[in-house]
Short mmCIF file of C-alpha atoms in Angstrom, two decimals:
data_model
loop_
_atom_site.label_atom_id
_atom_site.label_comp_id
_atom_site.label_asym_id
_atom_site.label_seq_id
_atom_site.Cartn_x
_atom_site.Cartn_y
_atom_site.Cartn_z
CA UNK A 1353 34.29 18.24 54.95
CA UNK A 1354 34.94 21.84 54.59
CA UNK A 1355 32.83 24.62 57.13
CA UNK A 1356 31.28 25.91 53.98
CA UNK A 1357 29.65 22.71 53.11
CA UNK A 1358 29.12 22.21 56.29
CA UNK A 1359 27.32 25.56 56.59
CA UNK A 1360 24.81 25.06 53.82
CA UNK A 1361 24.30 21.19 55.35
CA UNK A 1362 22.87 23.08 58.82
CA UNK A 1363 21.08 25.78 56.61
CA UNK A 1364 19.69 22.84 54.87
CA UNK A 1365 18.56 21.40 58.22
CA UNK A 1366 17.06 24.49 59.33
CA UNK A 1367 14.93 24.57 56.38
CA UNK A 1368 13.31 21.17 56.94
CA UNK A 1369 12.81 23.06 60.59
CA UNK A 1370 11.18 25.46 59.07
CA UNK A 1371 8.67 23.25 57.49
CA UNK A 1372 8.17 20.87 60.66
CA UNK A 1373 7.61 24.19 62.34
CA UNK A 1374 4.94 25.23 59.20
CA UNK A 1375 3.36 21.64 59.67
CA UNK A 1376 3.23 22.46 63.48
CA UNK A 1377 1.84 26.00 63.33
CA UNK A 1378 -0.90 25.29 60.20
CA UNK A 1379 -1.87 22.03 61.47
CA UNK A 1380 -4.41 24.11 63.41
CA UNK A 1381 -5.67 24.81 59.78
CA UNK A 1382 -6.13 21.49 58.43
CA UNK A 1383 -7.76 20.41 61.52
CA UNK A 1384 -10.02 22.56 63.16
CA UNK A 1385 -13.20 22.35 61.38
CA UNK A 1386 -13.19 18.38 61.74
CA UNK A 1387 -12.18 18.24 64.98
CA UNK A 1388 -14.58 21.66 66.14
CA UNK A 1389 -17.40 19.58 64.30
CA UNK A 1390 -16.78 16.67 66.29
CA UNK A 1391 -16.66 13.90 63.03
CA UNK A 1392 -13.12 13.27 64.38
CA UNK A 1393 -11.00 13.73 67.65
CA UNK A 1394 -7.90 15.80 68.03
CA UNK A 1395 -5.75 12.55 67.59
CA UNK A 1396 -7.04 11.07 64.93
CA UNK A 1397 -7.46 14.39 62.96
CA UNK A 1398 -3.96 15.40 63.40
CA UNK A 1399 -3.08 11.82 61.47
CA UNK A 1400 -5.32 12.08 59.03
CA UNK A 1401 -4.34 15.32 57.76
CA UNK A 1402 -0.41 14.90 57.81
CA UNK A 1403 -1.24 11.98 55.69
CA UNK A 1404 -2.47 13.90 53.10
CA UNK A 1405 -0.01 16.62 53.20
CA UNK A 1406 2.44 13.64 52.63
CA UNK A 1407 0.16 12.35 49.64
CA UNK A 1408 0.03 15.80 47.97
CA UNK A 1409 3.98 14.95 46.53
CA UNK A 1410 2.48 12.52 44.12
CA UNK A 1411 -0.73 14.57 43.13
CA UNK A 1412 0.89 17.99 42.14
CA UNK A 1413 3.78 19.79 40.81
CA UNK A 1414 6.73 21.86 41.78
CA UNK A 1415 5.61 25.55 40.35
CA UNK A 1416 5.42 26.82 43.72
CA UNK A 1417 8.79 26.00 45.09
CA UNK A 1418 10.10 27.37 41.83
CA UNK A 1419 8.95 30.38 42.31
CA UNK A 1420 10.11 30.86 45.75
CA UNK A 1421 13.52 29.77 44.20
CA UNK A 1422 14.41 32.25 41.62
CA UNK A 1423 11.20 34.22 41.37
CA UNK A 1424 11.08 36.79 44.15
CA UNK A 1425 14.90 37.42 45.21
CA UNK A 1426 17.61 38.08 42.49
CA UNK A 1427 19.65 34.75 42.65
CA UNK A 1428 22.57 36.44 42.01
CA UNK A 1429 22.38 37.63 45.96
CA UNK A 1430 21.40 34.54 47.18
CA UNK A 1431 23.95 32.83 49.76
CA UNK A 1432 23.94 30.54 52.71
CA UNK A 1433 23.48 33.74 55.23
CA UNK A 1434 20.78 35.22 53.22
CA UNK A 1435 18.60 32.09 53.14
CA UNK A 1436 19.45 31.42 57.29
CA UNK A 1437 18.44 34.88 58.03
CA UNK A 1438 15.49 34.67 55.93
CA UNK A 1439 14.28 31.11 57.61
CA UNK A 1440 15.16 32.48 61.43
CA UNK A 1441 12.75 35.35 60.61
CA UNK A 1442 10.13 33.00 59.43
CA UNK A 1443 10.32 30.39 62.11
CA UNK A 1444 10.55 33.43 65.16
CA UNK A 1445 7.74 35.00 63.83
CA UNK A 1446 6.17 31.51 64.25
CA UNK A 1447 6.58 30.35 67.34
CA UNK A 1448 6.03 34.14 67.94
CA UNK A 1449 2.10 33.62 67.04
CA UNK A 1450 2.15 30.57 67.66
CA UNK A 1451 2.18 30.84 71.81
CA UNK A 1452 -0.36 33.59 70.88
CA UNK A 1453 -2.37 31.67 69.36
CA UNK A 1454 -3.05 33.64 66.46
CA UNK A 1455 -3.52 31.41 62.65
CA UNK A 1456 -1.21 33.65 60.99
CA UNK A 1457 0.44 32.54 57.66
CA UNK A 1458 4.01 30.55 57.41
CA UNK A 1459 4.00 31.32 53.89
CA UNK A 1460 3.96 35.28 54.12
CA UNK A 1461 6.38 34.62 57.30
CA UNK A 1462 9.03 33.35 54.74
CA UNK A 1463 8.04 35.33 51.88
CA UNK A 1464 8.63 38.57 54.63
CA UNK A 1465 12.18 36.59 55.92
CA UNK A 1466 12.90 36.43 52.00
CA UNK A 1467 12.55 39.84 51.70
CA UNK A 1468 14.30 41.39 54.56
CA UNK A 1469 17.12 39.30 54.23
CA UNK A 1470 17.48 40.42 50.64
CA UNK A 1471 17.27 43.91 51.07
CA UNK A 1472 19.58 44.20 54.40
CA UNK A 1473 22.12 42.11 51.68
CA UNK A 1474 21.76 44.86 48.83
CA UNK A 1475 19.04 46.94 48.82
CA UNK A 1476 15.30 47.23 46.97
CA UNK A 1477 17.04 46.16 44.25
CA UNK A 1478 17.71 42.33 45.05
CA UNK A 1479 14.10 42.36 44.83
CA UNK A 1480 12.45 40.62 41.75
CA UNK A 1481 9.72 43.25 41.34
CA UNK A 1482 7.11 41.30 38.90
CA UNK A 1483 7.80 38.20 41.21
CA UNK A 1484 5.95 39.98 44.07
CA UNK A 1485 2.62 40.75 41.98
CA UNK A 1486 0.84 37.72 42.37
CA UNK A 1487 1.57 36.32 45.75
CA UNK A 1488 1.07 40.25 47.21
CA UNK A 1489 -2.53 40.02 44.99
CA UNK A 1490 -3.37 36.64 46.52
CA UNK A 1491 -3.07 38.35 49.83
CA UNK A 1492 -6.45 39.59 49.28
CA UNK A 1493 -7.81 37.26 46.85
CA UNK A 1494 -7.17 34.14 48.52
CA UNK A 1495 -9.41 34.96 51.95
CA UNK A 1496 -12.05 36.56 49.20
CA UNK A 1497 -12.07 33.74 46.68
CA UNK A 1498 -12.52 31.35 49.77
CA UNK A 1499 -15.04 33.10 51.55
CA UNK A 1500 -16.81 33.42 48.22
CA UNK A 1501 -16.94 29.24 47.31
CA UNK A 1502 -17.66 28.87 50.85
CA UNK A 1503 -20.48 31.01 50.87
CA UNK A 1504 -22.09 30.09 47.82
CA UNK A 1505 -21.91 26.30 48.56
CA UNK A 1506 -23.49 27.03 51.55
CA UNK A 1507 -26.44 28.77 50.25
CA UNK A 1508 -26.40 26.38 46.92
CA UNK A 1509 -26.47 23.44 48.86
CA UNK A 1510 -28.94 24.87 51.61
CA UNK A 1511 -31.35 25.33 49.18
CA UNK A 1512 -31.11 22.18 47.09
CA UNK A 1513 -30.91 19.96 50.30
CA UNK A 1514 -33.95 22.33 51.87
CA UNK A 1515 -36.44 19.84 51.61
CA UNK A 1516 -34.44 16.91 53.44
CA UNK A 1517 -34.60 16.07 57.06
CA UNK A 1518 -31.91 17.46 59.68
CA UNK A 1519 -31.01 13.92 61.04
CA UNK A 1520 -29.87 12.47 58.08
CA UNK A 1521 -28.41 15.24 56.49
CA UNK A 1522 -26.26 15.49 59.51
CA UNK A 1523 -24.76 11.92 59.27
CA UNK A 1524 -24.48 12.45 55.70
CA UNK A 1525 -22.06 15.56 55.85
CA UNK A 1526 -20.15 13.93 58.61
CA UNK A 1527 -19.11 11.00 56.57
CA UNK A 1528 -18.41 13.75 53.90
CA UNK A 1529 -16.65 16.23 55.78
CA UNK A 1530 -14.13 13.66 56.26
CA UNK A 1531 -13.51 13.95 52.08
CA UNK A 1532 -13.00 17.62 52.44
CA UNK A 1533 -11.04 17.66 55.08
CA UNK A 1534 -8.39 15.51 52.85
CA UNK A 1535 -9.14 17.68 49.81
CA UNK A 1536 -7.90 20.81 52.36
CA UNK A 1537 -4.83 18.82 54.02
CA UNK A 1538 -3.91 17.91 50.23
CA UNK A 1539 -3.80 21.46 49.44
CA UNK A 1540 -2.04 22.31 51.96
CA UNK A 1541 0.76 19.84 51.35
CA UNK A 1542 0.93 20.91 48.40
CA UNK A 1543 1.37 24.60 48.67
CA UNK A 1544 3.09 25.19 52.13
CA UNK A 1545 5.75 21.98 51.06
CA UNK A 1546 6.94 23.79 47.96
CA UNK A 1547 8.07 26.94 49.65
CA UNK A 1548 10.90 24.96 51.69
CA UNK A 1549 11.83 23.16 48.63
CA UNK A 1550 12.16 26.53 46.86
CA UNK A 1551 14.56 27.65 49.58
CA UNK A 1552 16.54 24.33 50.04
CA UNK A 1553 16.78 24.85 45.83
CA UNK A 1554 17.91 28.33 45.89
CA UNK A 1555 20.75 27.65 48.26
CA UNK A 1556 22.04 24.55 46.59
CA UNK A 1557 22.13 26.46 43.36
CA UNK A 1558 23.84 29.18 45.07
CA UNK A 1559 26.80 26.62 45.92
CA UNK A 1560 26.93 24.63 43.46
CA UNK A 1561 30.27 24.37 43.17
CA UNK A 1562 31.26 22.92 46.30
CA UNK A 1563 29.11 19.76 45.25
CA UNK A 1564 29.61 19.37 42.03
CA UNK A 1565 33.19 16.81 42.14
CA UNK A 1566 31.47 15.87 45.21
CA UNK A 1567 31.13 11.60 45.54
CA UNK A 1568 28.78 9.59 47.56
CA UNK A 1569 25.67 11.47 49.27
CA UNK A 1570 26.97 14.67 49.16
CA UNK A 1571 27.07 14.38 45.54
CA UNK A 1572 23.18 14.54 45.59
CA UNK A 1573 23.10 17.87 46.96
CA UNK A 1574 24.54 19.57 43.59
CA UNK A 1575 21.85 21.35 41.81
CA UNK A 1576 23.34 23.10 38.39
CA UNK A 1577 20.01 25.24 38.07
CA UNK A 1578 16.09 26.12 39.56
CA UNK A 1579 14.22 24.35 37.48
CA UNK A 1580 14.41 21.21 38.53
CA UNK A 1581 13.23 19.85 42.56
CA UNK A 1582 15.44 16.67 43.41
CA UNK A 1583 13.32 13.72 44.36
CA UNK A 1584 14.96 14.38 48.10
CA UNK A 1585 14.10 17.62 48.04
CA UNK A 1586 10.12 16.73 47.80
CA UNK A 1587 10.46 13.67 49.97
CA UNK A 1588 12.06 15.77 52.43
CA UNK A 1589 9.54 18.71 53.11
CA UNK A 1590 6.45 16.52 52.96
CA UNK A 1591 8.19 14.17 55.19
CA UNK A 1592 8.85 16.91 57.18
CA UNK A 1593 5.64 18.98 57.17
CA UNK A 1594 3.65 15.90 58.01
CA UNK A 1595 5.25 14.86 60.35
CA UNK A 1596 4.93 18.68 62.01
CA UNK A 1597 1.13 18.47 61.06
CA UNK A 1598 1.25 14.92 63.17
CA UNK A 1599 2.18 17.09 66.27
CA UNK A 1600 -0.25 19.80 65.91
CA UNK A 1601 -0.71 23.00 67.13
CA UNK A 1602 -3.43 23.12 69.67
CA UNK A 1603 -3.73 26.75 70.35
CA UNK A 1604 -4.67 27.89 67.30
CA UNK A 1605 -7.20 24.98 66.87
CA UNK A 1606 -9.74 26.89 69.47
CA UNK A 1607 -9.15 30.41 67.64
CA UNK A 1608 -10.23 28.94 64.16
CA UNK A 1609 -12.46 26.56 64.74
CA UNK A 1610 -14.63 27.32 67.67
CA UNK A 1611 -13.94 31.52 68.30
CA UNK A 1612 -14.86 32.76 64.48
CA UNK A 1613 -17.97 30.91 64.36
CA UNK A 1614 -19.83 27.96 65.39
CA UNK A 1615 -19.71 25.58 62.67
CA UNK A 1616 -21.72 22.03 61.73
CA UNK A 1617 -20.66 19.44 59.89
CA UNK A 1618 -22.13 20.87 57.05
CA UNK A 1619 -20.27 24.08 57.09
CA UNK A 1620 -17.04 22.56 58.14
CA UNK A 1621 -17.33 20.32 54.71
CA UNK A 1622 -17.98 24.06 52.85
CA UNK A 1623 -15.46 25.64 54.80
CA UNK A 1624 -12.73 23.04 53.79
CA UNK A 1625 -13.82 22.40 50.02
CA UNK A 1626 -13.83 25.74 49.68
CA UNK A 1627 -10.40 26.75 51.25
CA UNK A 1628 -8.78 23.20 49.58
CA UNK A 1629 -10.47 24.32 45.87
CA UNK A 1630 -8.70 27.90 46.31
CA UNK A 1631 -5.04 26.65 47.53
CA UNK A 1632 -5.11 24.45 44.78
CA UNK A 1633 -5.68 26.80 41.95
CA UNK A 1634 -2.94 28.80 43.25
CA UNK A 1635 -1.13 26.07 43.50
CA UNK A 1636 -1.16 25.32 40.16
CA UNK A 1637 -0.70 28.83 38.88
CA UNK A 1638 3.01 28.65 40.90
CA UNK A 1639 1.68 31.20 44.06
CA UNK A 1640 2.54 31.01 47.60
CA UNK A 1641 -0.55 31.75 49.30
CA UNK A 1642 -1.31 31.54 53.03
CA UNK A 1643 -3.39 28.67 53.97
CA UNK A 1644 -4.17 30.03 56.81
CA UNK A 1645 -6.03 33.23 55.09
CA UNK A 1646 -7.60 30.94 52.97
CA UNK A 1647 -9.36 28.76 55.07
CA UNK A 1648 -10.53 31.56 57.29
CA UNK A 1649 -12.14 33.48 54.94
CA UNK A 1650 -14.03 30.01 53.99
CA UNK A 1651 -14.83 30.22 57.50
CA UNK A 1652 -16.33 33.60 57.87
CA UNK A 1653 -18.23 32.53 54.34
CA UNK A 1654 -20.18 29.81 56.22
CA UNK A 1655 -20.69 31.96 59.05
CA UNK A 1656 -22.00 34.45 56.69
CA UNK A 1657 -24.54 32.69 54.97
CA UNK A 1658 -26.09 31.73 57.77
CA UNK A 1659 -26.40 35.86 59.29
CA UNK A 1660 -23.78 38.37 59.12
CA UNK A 1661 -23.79 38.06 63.19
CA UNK A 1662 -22.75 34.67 63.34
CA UNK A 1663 -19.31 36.18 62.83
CA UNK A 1664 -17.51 36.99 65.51
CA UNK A 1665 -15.89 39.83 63.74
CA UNK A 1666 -14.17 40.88 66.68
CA UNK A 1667 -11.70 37.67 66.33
CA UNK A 1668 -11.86 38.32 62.98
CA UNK A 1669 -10.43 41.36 63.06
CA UNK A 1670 -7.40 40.56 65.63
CA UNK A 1671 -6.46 37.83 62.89
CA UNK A 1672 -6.49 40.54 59.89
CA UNK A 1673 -4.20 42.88 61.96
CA UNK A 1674 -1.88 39.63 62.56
CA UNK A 1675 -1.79 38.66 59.06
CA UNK A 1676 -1.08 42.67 58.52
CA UNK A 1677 1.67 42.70 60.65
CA UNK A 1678 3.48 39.16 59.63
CA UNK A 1679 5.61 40.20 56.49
CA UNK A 1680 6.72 43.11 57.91
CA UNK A 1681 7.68 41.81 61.20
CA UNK A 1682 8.98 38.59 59.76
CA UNK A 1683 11.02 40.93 57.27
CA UNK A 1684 12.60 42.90 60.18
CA UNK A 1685 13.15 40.02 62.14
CA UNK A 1686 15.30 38.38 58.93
CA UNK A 1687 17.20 41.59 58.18
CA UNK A 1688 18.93 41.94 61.62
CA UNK A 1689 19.77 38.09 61.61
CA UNK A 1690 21.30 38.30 58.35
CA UNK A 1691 23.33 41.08 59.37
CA UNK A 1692 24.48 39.69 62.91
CA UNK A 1693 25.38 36.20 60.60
CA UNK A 1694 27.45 38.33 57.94
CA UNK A 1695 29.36 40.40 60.69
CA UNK A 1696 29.63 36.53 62.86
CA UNK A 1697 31.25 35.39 59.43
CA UNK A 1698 33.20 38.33 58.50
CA UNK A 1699 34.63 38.51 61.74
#
């Protein structure tokens, strides 16, 4: 086996890392409504969700990891080096905010390593300009259109269930948050998945050659274009982010599910069908959005309908300037890796 191949085996590695390490860091996410609510414990919550980020391979497509694949970075500047430096900035900036316990977003982490990587490879340029419009748009819209759903099904459905009693209601919305907390860990699996896949895609493609007289299993790895995800591919990231979600990520479960606002089993069931509707949707339109935004903006929603001081908009705010700072830093982060791996390589 030649160091080359052996190179873009380890890079290959590191992106199923990454994606443990996304599993990991967003379990919070999937989790922390349900288990702030109390329908579930920490334990069983953590299961529950990782086994629908595993189901979400056989419920949705692959237009996401395509477009991480050849629709932000000119593939003609894609190699091995370029997509390490890219993940190392990702999965620092991570564990980064992770031990700080701030939700920030995996997906803008990678999009940011993406980015950097590319442009301390060959400038602005690299950059597929049109690629950026939607996922940079979702930025905003994905919080918005979640806080939105969330807060008009929690003033629609206040006011048709108005005339019910408390008691019942309660049980009711336990058994149901249970259904939208799948709907949101589905979602989630399916959107945070595809970005590793994109990246696994876009380096195989890169070096292509090396696999393609290749026999036995390393003859699976050769991937003549984009536009098609292997089956190992897909069983590999969901394997892999469920399996991160199965670990969790305790520090951020306190931030988002007990420090924004206090939420009922009732608003944890908006909070999550609204954040799993709005992933979805993008999902389906091919954009990487941030889970993460998504499902706190449903979160402020709830807390909103209820009074605008329910909000603690202090938190809040320390997770906007987080999110803020997370492409940029991720970006830096990426750019000096790449170059120290170049010069490493050259040398």
């Amino acid at each position: 086996m030649s160091h080359e191949i052996l190179y873009v085996l380890i890079i290959v590695a590191v992106a199923l890392a990454f994606d443990f390490i996304n599993g990991f860091h967003d379990s919070a996410n999937s989790i922390a409504t349900v288990v702030s609510t109390r329908v579930l414990s920490p334990g069983v919550a953590v299961i529950w969700a990782a086994f629908f980020n595993f189901m979400a391979a056989f419920v949705v497509g692959t237009a996401v990891a395509k477009t991480i694949g050849k629709g932000l970075i000119d593939p003609h500047v894609v190699d091995p080096s370029l997509v390490f430096g890219a993940l190392l900035g990702a999965i620092i900036w991570d564990l980064i905010t992770w031990y700080l316990g701030l939700p920030t977003s995996s997906s803008h982490a990678l999009m940011g390593g993406l980015a950097g990587a590319a442009i301390a490879k060959a400038g602005f340029g690299a950059l597929i300009l049109g690629g950026w419009v939607l996922p940079i748009v979702f930025i905003v819209l994905s919080p918005l259109l979640g806080m939105a759903i969330a807060l008009g099904l929690t003033v629609g459905l206040s006011w048709l269930l108005r005339n019910f009693r408390p008691g019942p209601l309660d049980k009711a919305f336990r058994r149901l948050q249970l259904v939208s907390a799948g709907l949101y860990s589905l979602s989630h699996g399916a959107n945070d998945a595809q970005k590793t896949m994109g990246i696994i895609v876009g380096l195989l493609v890169s070096r292509n050659q090396l696999f393609v007289h290749q026999s036995g299993w390393l003859g699976f790895l050769y991937v003549p274009t984009a536009d098609h995800i292997p089956l190992w591919v897909e069983m590999g990231a969901y394997t892999a982010i469920a399996c991160g979600t199965a670990l969790g990520g305790w520090r951020i479960v306190k931030t988002m599910g007990t420090r924004i606002t206090k939420l009922r089993p009732f608003g944890g069931f908006c909070a999550e069908t609204a954040g799993g509707i709005t992933v979805l949707i993008a999902s389906r339109l091919g954009v990487p959005v941030s889970t993460t935004h998504t499902i706190t903006g449903a979160i402020v929603g709830v807390g909103a309908a209820q009074r605008v001081s329910a909000v603690r908009w202090g938190v809040a705010t320390r997770i906007v300037w987080a999110w803020l700072l997370t492409m940029p830093m991720s970006a830096a982060i990426a750019a000096l890796a790449y170059l120290l791996l170049s010069k490493r390589i050259a040398l």
